[in-house]
XYZ file of C-alpha atoms in Angstrom:
634
model
C 0.000 0.000 0.000
C 1.272 3.470 -0.842
C 2.542 5.481 2.080
C 0.628 8.637 2.888
C 2.839 11.520 3.888
C 4.561 11.022 7.217
C 6.631 13.693 8.916
C 9.368 11.138 9.569
C 9.771 10.330 5.865
C 9.006 13.815 4.596
C 11.423 15.224 7.136
C 14.277 13.656 5.220
C 13.479 16.002 2.314
C 15.084 19.339 3.222
C 14.201 21.430 0.179
C 13.457 23.262 -1.935
C 11.025 25.504 -0.004
C 8.276 25.118 -2.630
C 8.288 21.334 -2.261
C 8.317 21.591 1.536
C 5.292 23.848 1.323
C 3.427 21.319 -0.829
C 4.320 18.512 1.593
C 2.571 20.493 4.314
C -0.347 22.073 2.468
C -1.516 19.608 -0.183
C -4.809 17.795 0.434
C -2.953 14.489 0.511
C 0.634 13.474 -0.233
C 1.788 9.973 -1.129
C 5.340 8.694 -1.356
C 5.063 5.399 -3.277
C 6.601 2.288 -1.786
C 6.671 0.137 -4.937
C 6.116 0.253 -8.683
C 2.949 -1.814 -8.209
C 1.500 0.879 -5.953
C 2.027 3.425 -8.714
C 0.187 1.118 -11.103
C -2.754 0.888 -8.710
C -2.785 4.658 -8.160
C -2.825 5.190 -11.925
C -6.005 3.122 -12.123
C -7.703 4.711 -9.127
C -7.465 1.629 -6.905
C -6.536 -2.035 -6.702
C -10.015 -3.113 -7.787
C -10.094 -1.054 -10.983
C -8.862 -1.942 -14.476
C -9.742 1.282 -16.307
C -9.359 4.934 -15.431
C -9.926 8.256 -17.136
C -7.429 11.001 -16.362
C -9.753 13.980 -15.975
C -8.930 17.504 -14.835
C -11.351 20.330 -14.208
C -10.221 23.277 -16.320
C -11.565 26.748 -15.447
C -13.830 28.015 -18.183
C -13.847 24.671 -20.002
C -15.070 22.135 -17.455
C -13.826 18.565 -17.093
C -11.321 17.479 -19.773
C -10.218 13.869 -20.197
C -6.534 13.945 -21.101
C -5.937 10.193 -21.293
C -7.299 6.747 -20.489
C -5.392 4.108 -18.535
C -5.979 0.353 -18.825
C -4.640 -2.403 -16.571
C -3.151 -5.148 -18.741
C -1.513 -8.418 -17.825
C 1.856 -6.933 -18.761
C 1.455 -3.395 -17.387
C -0.328 -0.098 -17.997
C -1.602 1.023 -21.399
C -2.035 4.790 -21.703
C -3.856 6.415 -24.590
C -4.274 10.145 -25.081
C -7.669 11.352 -26.202
C -6.139 14.073 -28.392
C -3.910 12.660 -31.185
C -1.810 15.827 -30.926
C -0.559 14.655 -27.518
C 0.725 11.338 -28.870
C 3.934 12.824 -30.242
C 6.366 15.428 -28.997
C 5.762 18.959 -30.230
C 9.239 20.191 -31.314
C 8.342 23.707 -30.117
C 7.199 22.684 -26.636
C 10.179 24.002 -24.646
C 10.344 27.516 -23.228
C 12.810 29.008 -20.747
C 11.532 31.171 -17.921
C 14.731 32.464 -16.305
C 17.076 35.303 -17.290
C 20.195 33.213 -17.874
C 21.723 33.076 -21.392
C 19.684 31.017 -23.839
C 18.841 30.677 -27.516
C 15.480 29.132 -26.619
C 12.153 31.011 -26.677
C 11.442 32.730 -23.369
C 8.157 32.222 -21.546
C 7.259 35.883 -21.135
C 7.902 36.562 -24.840
C 5.802 33.655 -26.091
C 2.891 33.998 -23.659
C 3.027 37.753 -22.912
C 2.809 37.399 -19.151
C 5.358 37.248 -16.342
C 6.343 33.717 -15.398
C 6.513 34.554 -11.692
C 2.718 34.981 -11.635
C 2.079 31.767 -13.576
C 4.533 29.880 -11.385
C 2.678 31.072 -8.299
C -0.675 29.950 -9.739
C 0.697 26.517 -10.597
C 2.122 26.002 -7.110
C -1.140 27.204 -5.530
C -3.081 24.747 -7.712
C -0.792 21.882 -6.724
C -1.308 22.760 -3.047
C -5.025 22.071 -3.563
C -4.471 18.604 -5.068
C -3.776 15.084 -3.894
C -0.142 14.598 -4.833
C 2.470 11.954 -5.509
C 5.979 12.902 -4.431
C 8.579 10.736 -6.174
C 12.279 11.286 -5.368
C 14.736 9.953 -7.953
C 18.321 10.222 -9.167
C 18.488 11.904 -12.571
C 21.222 10.224 -14.596
C 21.742 7.526 -11.973
C 22.943 7.402 -8.392
C 26.670 7.272 -9.233
C 27.103 10.156 -11.702
C 23.699 11.878 -11.631
C 22.028 14.104 -9.063
C 19.005 14.070 -6.718
C 15.675 15.197 -8.148
C 11.994 14.968 -7.295
C 8.651 14.704 -9.109
C 5.496 16.462 -7.879
C 2.475 15.011 -9.664
C -1.322 14.932 -9.138
C -2.465 11.465 -8.070
C -4.909 11.154 -10.959
C -1.903 11.430 -13.314
C -0.056 8.650 -11.495
C 0.708 6.897 -14.781
C 3.130 9.774 -15.482
C 4.913 9.017 -12.202
C 4.929 5.309 -13.063
C 6.672 6.074 -16.336
C 9.277 8.318 -14.721
C 9.908 5.741 -11.982
C 11.008 3.343 -14.731
C 12.983 5.838 -16.819
C 15.112 7.112 -13.944
C 16.358 5.549 -10.702
C 13.412 6.180 -8.401
C 13.713 6.170 -4.604
C 11.129 4.284 -2.552
C 9.627 6.000 0.481
C 11.609 3.904 2.964
C 14.850 4.572 1.059
C 14.728 8.362 0.945
C 18.141 9.362 2.343
C 18.605 11.791 5.180
C 18.781 15.447 4.158
C 17.628 14.750 0.606
C 18.053 18.034 -1.297
C 16.925 17.903 -4.959
C 18.847 19.798 -7.618
C 15.861 19.493 -9.965
C 12.079 19.387 -9.553
C 9.474 18.277 -12.101
C 6.022 19.781 -11.468
C 3.086 18.314 -13.424
C 0.109 20.653 -13.981
C -1.991 19.659 -17.048
C -4.875 22.178 -16.734
C -2.531 25.076 -17.482
C -1.983 23.729 -20.995
C -5.546 24.835 -21.670
C -5.677 28.052 -19.652
C -2.428 29.713 -20.773
C -1.038 27.682 -23.706
C -4.029 27.408 -26.045
C -3.971 23.618 -25.703
C -0.359 23.270 -26.860
C 2.280 21.014 -25.328
C 4.500 23.208 -23.167
C 7.380 22.342 -20.859
C 8.865 25.277 -18.941
C 12.456 25.247 -17.694
C 13.384 27.624 -14.887
C 17.101 27.533 -14.037
C 18.091 28.948 -10.666
C 21.545 28.876 -9.104
C 21.032 25.638 -7.160
C 17.756 24.340 -8.578
C 16.433 23.486 -12.043
C 12.630 23.556 -12.177
C 10.605 21.847 -14.902
C 6.902 22.643 -15.227
C 5.242 20.001 -17.411
C 1.901 21.336 -18.604
C 1.084 18.210 -20.611
C 1.034 14.507 -19.839
C 2.926 13.016 -22.775
C 6.192 12.045 -21.024
C 8.400 12.507 -24.098
C 9.252 16.196 -23.598
C 9.145 16.151 -19.778
C 9.697 12.901 -17.866
C 12.030 11.794 -20.657
C 13.549 14.800 -22.424
C 12.905 17.294 -19.618
C 15.229 15.335 -17.347
C 17.624 15.038 -20.289
C 17.571 18.841 -20.514
C 18.637 19.099 -16.886
C 21.577 16.763 -17.561
C 22.572 18.861 -20.583
C 22.357 22.053 -18.506
C 24.446 20.616 -15.689
C 27.005 19.261 -18.155
C 27.227 22.634 -19.886
C 28.151 24.248 -16.573
C 30.781 21.601 -15.822
C 32.116 21.047 -19.364
C 30.758 17.611 -20.373
C 28.012 16.142 -22.554
C 25.125 13.705 -22.468
C 24.932 12.558 -26.079
C 21.754 11.636 -27.937
C 22.631 8.124 -28.995
C 22.204 4.400 -28.572
C 25.270 2.306 -27.863
C 25.797 -1.397 -28.444
C 28.632 -3.868 -28.143
C 28.514 -6.065 -31.244
C 29.962 -9.562 -30.752
C 30.813 -11.365 -33.987
C 30.541 -15.125 -34.505
C 34.334 -15.096 -34.107
C 34.127 -13.435 -30.657
C 35.458 -10.077 -31.833
C 33.791 -7.105 -30.101
C 33.122 -3.724 -31.683
C 31.343 -0.946 -29.783
C 29.174 1.370 -31.863
C 27.225 4.456 -30.815
C 24.443 5.575 -33.154
C 23.399 9.230 -32.933
C 20.825 11.274 -34.774
C 17.592 13.195 -34.623
C 14.366 11.604 -33.428
C 13.480 8.855 -35.880
C 17.135 8.429 -36.852
C 17.303 4.772 -35.862
C 18.753 4.882 -32.347
C 16.453 2.273 -30.811
C 16.587 0.242 -34.020
C 20.373 -0.006 -33.723
C 19.763 -2.166 -30.644
C 17.490 -4.536 -32.579
C 18.415 -7.648 -34.496
C 17.818 -7.462 -38.269
C 14.228 -8.154 -39.276
C 14.176 -11.330 -41.367
C 11.910 -12.530 -44.154
C 9.911 -15.761 -43.630
C 12.711 -17.682 -45.368
C 15.325 -16.205 -43.015
C 16.932 -13.848 -45.530
C 17.235 -10.089 -45.117
C 15.396 -7.751 -47.479
C 17.966 -5.114 -48.415
C 15.471 -3.023 -50.320
C 12.677 -2.672 -52.831
C 13.024 -0.540 -55.936
C 10.180 1.974 -56.021
C 10.420 2.416 -59.798
C 10.441 -1.152 -61.111
C 9.344 -3.101 -58.028
C 12.420 -5.352 -57.919
C 13.731 -6.574 -54.559
C 17.194 -7.492 -53.323
C 17.858 -9.919 -50.485
C 20.920 -11.121 -48.670
C 21.601 -14.335 -46.764
C 23.112 -13.896 -43.310
C 23.222 -17.299 -41.694
C 24.640 -16.161 -38.378
C 24.356 -12.572 -37.238
C 26.302 -10.837 -34.519
C 25.179 -10.928 -30.894
C 24.099 -7.599 -29.423
C 24.994 -6.340 -25.956
C 23.098 -3.022 -25.559
C 24.579 -0.233 -23.453
C 22.450 2.898 -24.008
C 19.227 3.527 -25.911
C 19.011 7.322 -26.125
C 21.018 9.173 -23.471
C 24.755 8.442 -23.315
C 26.443 10.036 -20.317
C 29.997 11.216 -21.138
C 31.124 12.204 -17.655
C 34.753 13.362 -17.308
C 35.330 10.891 -14.468
C 34.899 8.129 -17.073
C 37.022 9.609 -19.839
C 40.303 10.224 -18.014
C 43.042 9.986 -20.679
C 41.441 7.436 -22.998
C 41.720 8.238 -26.723
C 38.274 6.765 -27.387
C 34.988 8.162 -26.131
C 33.772 6.487 -22.906
C 30.017 6.393 -22.241
C 27.516 4.901 -19.813
C 23.726 4.925 -19.665
C 21.875 7.898 -18.152
C 18.614 5.948 -17.869
C 17.223 2.895 -16.099
C 14.611 2.229 -18.792
C 14.267 2.897 -22.499
C 11.512 4.779 -24.328
C 11.233 2.389 -27.272
C 9.260 3.331 -30.371
C 7.562 0.346 -32.044
C 5.906 1.900 -35.107
C 7.819 -0.471 -37.391
C 6.410 -3.524 -35.588
C 3.126 -3.914 -37.416
C 2.506 -7.672 -37.125
C 3.378 -10.614 -34.948
C 6.850 -11.980 -35.668
C 8.431 -8.730 -36.880
C 10.819 -8.573 -33.906
C 10.530 -11.799 -31.882
C 13.067 -10.602 -29.294
C 11.206 -7.423 -28.339
C 7.807 -9.087 -28.694
C 8.804 -11.798 -26.238
C 10.126 -9.322 -23.669
C 7.068 -7.070 -23.793
C 4.378 -9.763 -23.757
C 5.805 -11.657 -20.749
C 7.997 -9.092 -18.984
C 7.742 -10.415 -15.427
C 6.845 -6.969 -14.072
C 4.684 -4.066 -15.193
C 5.629 -2.029 -18.248
C 4.087 1.251 -19.422
C 2.709 1.291 -22.987
C 1.767 4.487 -24.828
C -0.430 4.845 -27.911
C -1.081 1.101 -28.112
C -4.564 -0.455 -28.139
C -5.435 -2.337 -24.965
C -8.278 -4.280 -23.383
C -8.572 -4.543 -19.582
C -6.952 -7.691 -18.139
C -5.654 -8.751 -21.575
C -2.048 -8.657 -22.816
C -1.015 -5.409 -24.503
C 0.556 -6.245 -27.893
C 3.112 -3.813 -29.317
C 1.949 -4.268 -32.926
C -1.626 -3.161 -32.177
C -1.146 0.579 -32.507
C -3.813 3.087 -31.530
C -5.418 4.792 -34.531
C -5.254 8.574 -34.794
C -8.260 8.279 -37.073
C -9.968 5.314 -38.757
C -7.391 3.414 -40.770
C -4.491 5.666 -39.723
C -2.347 4.202 -36.918
C -0.480 6.510 -34.558
C 3.110 6.792 -35.844
C 4.559 6.980 -32.341
C 3.574 3.911 -30.293
C 5.968 3.435 -27.368
C 6.856 1.089 -24.558
C 8.939 2.033 -21.522
C 11.244 -0.955 -21.158
C 13.465 -1.349 -18.056
C 17.012 -1.998 -19.203
C 17.347 -4.860 -16.685
C 14.908 -6.824 -18.883
C 17.086 -6.464 -21.974
C 19.170 -9.595 -22.702
C 22.944 -9.100 -22.481
C 22.583 -5.498 -21.322
C 25.890 -3.885 -20.332
C 25.927 -1.990 -17.041
C 29.522 -0.740 -17.119
C 31.016 2.165 -19.087
C 32.309 1.249 -22.556
C 34.836 2.677 -25.027
C 33.239 3.601 -28.370
C 35.030 2.392 -31.512
C 32.661 3.953 -34.070
C 30.146 6.801 -33.834
C 27.518 6.535 -36.555
C 24.992 9.228 -37.422
C 21.578 8.285 -38.787
C 19.438 10.354 -41.125
C 15.951 9.607 -42.492
C 16.134 10.009 -46.251
C 13.332 10.297 -48.849
C 13.277 8.561 -52.239
C 15.420 10.197 -54.900
C 14.830 9.712 -58.628
C 15.511 11.581 -61.866
C 11.940 12.841 -61.836
C 12.007 13.825 -58.140
C 15.500 14.731 -56.970
C 15.955 14.942 -53.209
C 18.565 14.640 -50.490
C 18.050 10.845 -50.551
C 21.518 10.446 -52.071
C 23.222 8.987 -49.002
C 24.787 5.588 -49.693
C 24.574 2.656 -47.297
C 27.636 3.902 -45.411
C 29.941 6.881 -45.686
C 33.162 7.386 -43.752
C 33.337 10.911 -42.330
C 36.415 12.920 -41.377
C 35.986 14.252 -37.809
C 35.412 17.808 -39.050
C 32.509 16.659 -41.230
C 31.163 14.476 -38.434
C 30.988 17.624 -36.280
C 29.069 19.501 -38.988
C 26.503 16.708 -39.304
C 25.951 16.932 -35.549
C 25.476 20.693 -35.764
C 22.747 20.519 -38.415
C 21.265 17.142 -37.286
C 18.677 16.648 -40.083
C 15.313 15.564 -38.733
C 14.609 14.002 -42.084
C 11.845 12.302 -43.972
C 8.481 11.249 -42.448
C 9.612 11.599 -38.852
C 7.299 9.509 -36.639
C 8.305 10.950 -33.257
C 7.221 14.578 -33.535
C 4.138 16.524 -34.577
C 5.830 18.539 -37.343
C 7.323 16.320 -40.043
C 7.243 18.442 -43.171
C 10.379 18.566 -45.344
C 14.039 18.651 -44.346
C 14.419 20.349 -40.978
C 17.133 20.536 -38.354
C 16.827 18.978 -34.919
C 19.587 21.356 -33.829
C 23.042 21.016 -32.304
C 23.926 17.480 -31.277
C 20.401 16.358 -32.253
C 19.626 16.979 -28.559
C 19.107 20.712 -29.046
C 15.291 20.511 -28.591
C 15.985 19.512 -24.977
C 18.832 21.961 -24.229
C 18.200 25.202 -22.355
C 21.386 27.184 -23.044
C 23.171 28.524 -26.130
C 23.969 26.654 -29.354
C 27.539 27.845 -29.497
C 28.360 26.374 -26.069
C 27.101 22.946 -27.116
C 28.862 23.239 -30.482
C 32.161 23.946 -28.721
C 31.708 21.041 -26.301
C 30.976 18.664 -29.187
C 34.031 19.845 -31.101
C 36.310 19.522 -28.089
C 35.015 16.010 -27.426
C 35.694 14.946 -31.024
C 39.215 16.378 -30.992
C 40.038 14.762 -27.636
C 38.900 11.269 -28.700
C 40.805 10.609 -31.958
C 40.557 6.831 -31.510
C 36.805 6.887 -32.240
C 35.860 6.824 -35.944
C 32.776 8.321 -37.666
C 30.343 7.016 -40.281
C 27.059 8.234 -41.785
C 24.143 5.821 -42.341
C 20.754 6.534 -43.998
C 17.460 4.857 -43.239
C 14.139 4.579 -45.099
C 15.538 5.131 -48.622
C 18.748 4.895 -50.629
C 18.043 6.655 -53.904
C 15.129 4.857 -55.559
C 15.198 1.953 -53.073
C 13.028 1.672 -49.970
C 15.291 0.119 -47.324
C 13.806 0.811 -43.881
C 16.468 0.384 -41.205
C 18.306 -2.404 -43.019
C 21.347 -0.208 -43.887
C 22.323 0.274 -40.262
C 21.819 -3.413 -39.458
C 24.049 -4.449 -42.373
C 26.651 -1.779 -41.638
C 26.748 -2.949 -38.020
C 27.477 -6.498 -39.191
C 30.087 -5.231 -41.668
C 31.971 -2.992 -39.248
C 31.990 -5.586 -36.478
C 33.427 -8.222 -38.803
C 36.067 -5.799 -40.120
C 37.171 -4.971 -36.590
C 40.171 -2.638 -36.737
C 41.120 -3.512 -40.311
C 42.229 -0.561 -42.425
C 40.523 0.418 -45.644
C 42.663 -0.134 -48.730
C 42.884 2.796 -51.159
C 40.794 0.960 -53.745
C 38.006 0.345 -51.184
C 37.144 3.939 -50.473
C 37.026 7.193 -52.416
C 35.671 10.711 -51.990
C 31.902 10.824 -52.437
C 30.560 12.862 -55.337
C 28.956 15.153 -52.714
C 31.748 16.386 -50.365
C 29.361 16.590 -47.389
C 29.119 12.796 -47.506
C 32.837 12.288 -46.932
C 34.023 8.989 -48.399
C 31.939 6.379 -50.207
C 32.789 2.699 -50.278
C 33.691 1.262 -53.686
C 32.632 -2.189 -52.569
C 31.299 -3.849 -49.427
C 31.012 -7.508 -48.585
C 29.090 -9.138 -45.727
C 29.676 -12.824 -45.037
C 30.752 -13.480 -48.620
C 27.890 -11.552 -50.228
C 28.726 -8.463 -52.257
C 26.497 -5.431 -51.624
C 25.434 -3.997 -55.010
C 27.417 -0.882 -55.836
C 24.279 1.201 -56.368
C 23.530 0.903 -52.648
C 26.954 2.448 -51.926
C 27.102 5.219 -54.561
C 23.628 6.474 -55.354
C 24.654 8.379 -58.485
C 25.264 4.987 -60.158
C 21.590 4.033 -59.846
C 19.991 4.291 -63.309
C 16.816 5.635 -61.673
C 18.864 8.521 -60.201
C 21.957 9.337 -62.272
C 24.551 12.075 -61.730
C 22.250 15.016 -62.492
C 19.587 14.155 -59.899
C 22.338 13.216 -57.445
C 23.991 16.610 -57.866
C 20.639 18.315 -57.361
C 20.284 16.384 -54.093
C 23.790 17.447 -53.102
C 22.763 21.050 -53.748
C 19.732 20.608 -51.453
C 22.011 19.259 -48.725
C 24.556 22.055 -49.083
C 21.877 24.741 -48.943
C 20.467 23.101 -45.827
C 23.903 23.044 -44.156
C 24.620 26.658 -45.075
C 21.256 27.840 -43.762
C 21.743 26.276 -40.352
C 25.486 26.817 -39.979
C 25.462 30.566 -40.626
C 23.686 31.209 -37.336
C 26.350 29.303 -35.402
C 29.168 30.954 -37.371
C 27.867 34.374 -36.343
C 27.748 33.416 -32.651
C 30.411 35.049 -30.463
C 32.615 32.583 -28.631
C 32.754 29.910 -31.338
C 35.955 27.861 -31.217
C 38.403 29.113 -33.933
C 38.781 25.602 -35.369
C 35.007 25.306 -35.547
C 34.807 28.637 -37.326
C 37.270 27.399 -39.965
C 35.315 24.153 -40.433
C 32.047 26.013 -41.005
C 33.692 28.405 -43.453
C 35.086 25.404 -45.300
C 31.529 24.180 -45.789
C 30.225 27.578 -46.850
C 33.031 27.790 -49.419
C 32.252 24.340 -50.913
C 35.327 22.678 -49.406
C 36.408 19.210 -50.506
C 36.717 16.203 -48.257
C 40.493 16.696 -48.303
C 40.011 20.265 -47.023
C 38.103 18.909 -44.011
C 40.890 16.415 -43.318
C 43.359 19.250 -42.872
C 41.255 20.974 -40.221
C 41.181 17.983 -37.848
C 43.885 15.450 -38.810
C 42.366 12.289 -40.274
C 43.287 9.388 -42.534
C 40.431 7.627 -44.367
C 42.481 4.429 -44.400
C 42.801 4.240 -40.631
C 41.467 1.282 -38.614
């Protein structure tokens, strides 16, 4: 049974003053004892299997934000408004006066935040509350934080208790002083934000406040906490990267560690998945959208995967020391896994098995559910009849993941994923990225500055055309200035010369629809190569300099990858002219987004030269001179 507020337990929490006030004044305060108690609170009691999350909104009356269903394998949460089922890329605002390139609250909403903050805290004082202490980023390298959440939104607390290392009531340490607080206040989305998703960051000297005015956990419980880690790292000179990390073990017992970065939808979670196989066991490399032909490859024995991180890779200086490769560890205790690509039973047997019989409660989002039945990750909620939600999710504790790695790891290769559209003679586009490109470090930095959000992005509400996710691809969650993050990224790249860089597309390669198969094949290829050097005849400058080096040939387990998957200009459906038009699109995109950083005071001089190189149509060899690099290295 959940523990109602007791002075003995609450007395261990010594701040901040606003939280202490709520502990004393709220109608009821509960510090959960177990995850199961949070599940029961989310449903309104142990005897209930369905609950509607309703808030009374002044001037509008009762509004149902979400429904919660008790399933055999956890909670299934579905938002009544399809808009809430994906992260709004413009949801973050900053309320303090510290330096920032983000929109400020008073400018966007034309009212002083101090008044709104007071109203939110007064409203919370009138509610029944859950108080959930946790360690953001983990107990060892993270920091103490606390969630303040209305009881009828307990599913939000249940999700956060999985994502971060939550602290049970009996385990709250003496003199617990949070460095961050997450306040949840959904009615204010309607009263001051015109129904929009809004997450407010208020950075004080010793406390980072997050006010989540919506109940989709993506921008708050997930990325809001990420934003606090980014802010803290910015102050102390380190990064939390936006990437999944996996140790790839070949059939010959060689181990290669790969970190895959990129904007939302860039294939981070998919890099931790095994390749999706056809009924006959082969892998479908792609389908030609012009003539309908298909290409398959036989991979009798794939590599074994030992996942390390899914989305937030902590690069704390205490880990790095003097290592010439990047050292990372996980900043989360559970992973926010998107399952839009799992549309039928048998697509991903590994993940399907874990989520159907997990052994403890999971939290499912945007997935159809029936009370007391098993929630199935391929039964996606429909935004409208016949149109499934593109962002179904499951919060999966990392302890459930087979072969998960709990220790820090040294990264051999950093890949960057980009969602690419089809490219043909008739419709040129930036879908000219081959299956794998080797990037000089200077170019790898530029790709992380512009971080293309790419084609048909399933994770956010705005998915039109080629847009930038911003510096590091984590910029939507950062609260400071672009130039500071750009400098930290550049310094990290320069200080870890033993880590190599590649670029990998997903969805399309020229006229071929490929899904996420390129990154699965590249993972197999790189792991089997190990530290072998490229021979001069294996690699050559790509026709588009922004793509670094293209492979002349690539072989996986004795099977040659067709050259048109490696150099898109050789596809007859594309050709050099359409390819060059796509390269022009890419260059214009880079120039548009890099100029703003170039004009920022404080940019590292080396970074300034790299950006100018791009603006002046530099060659791949020009980039190699700016940060020393050999394309033939191991």
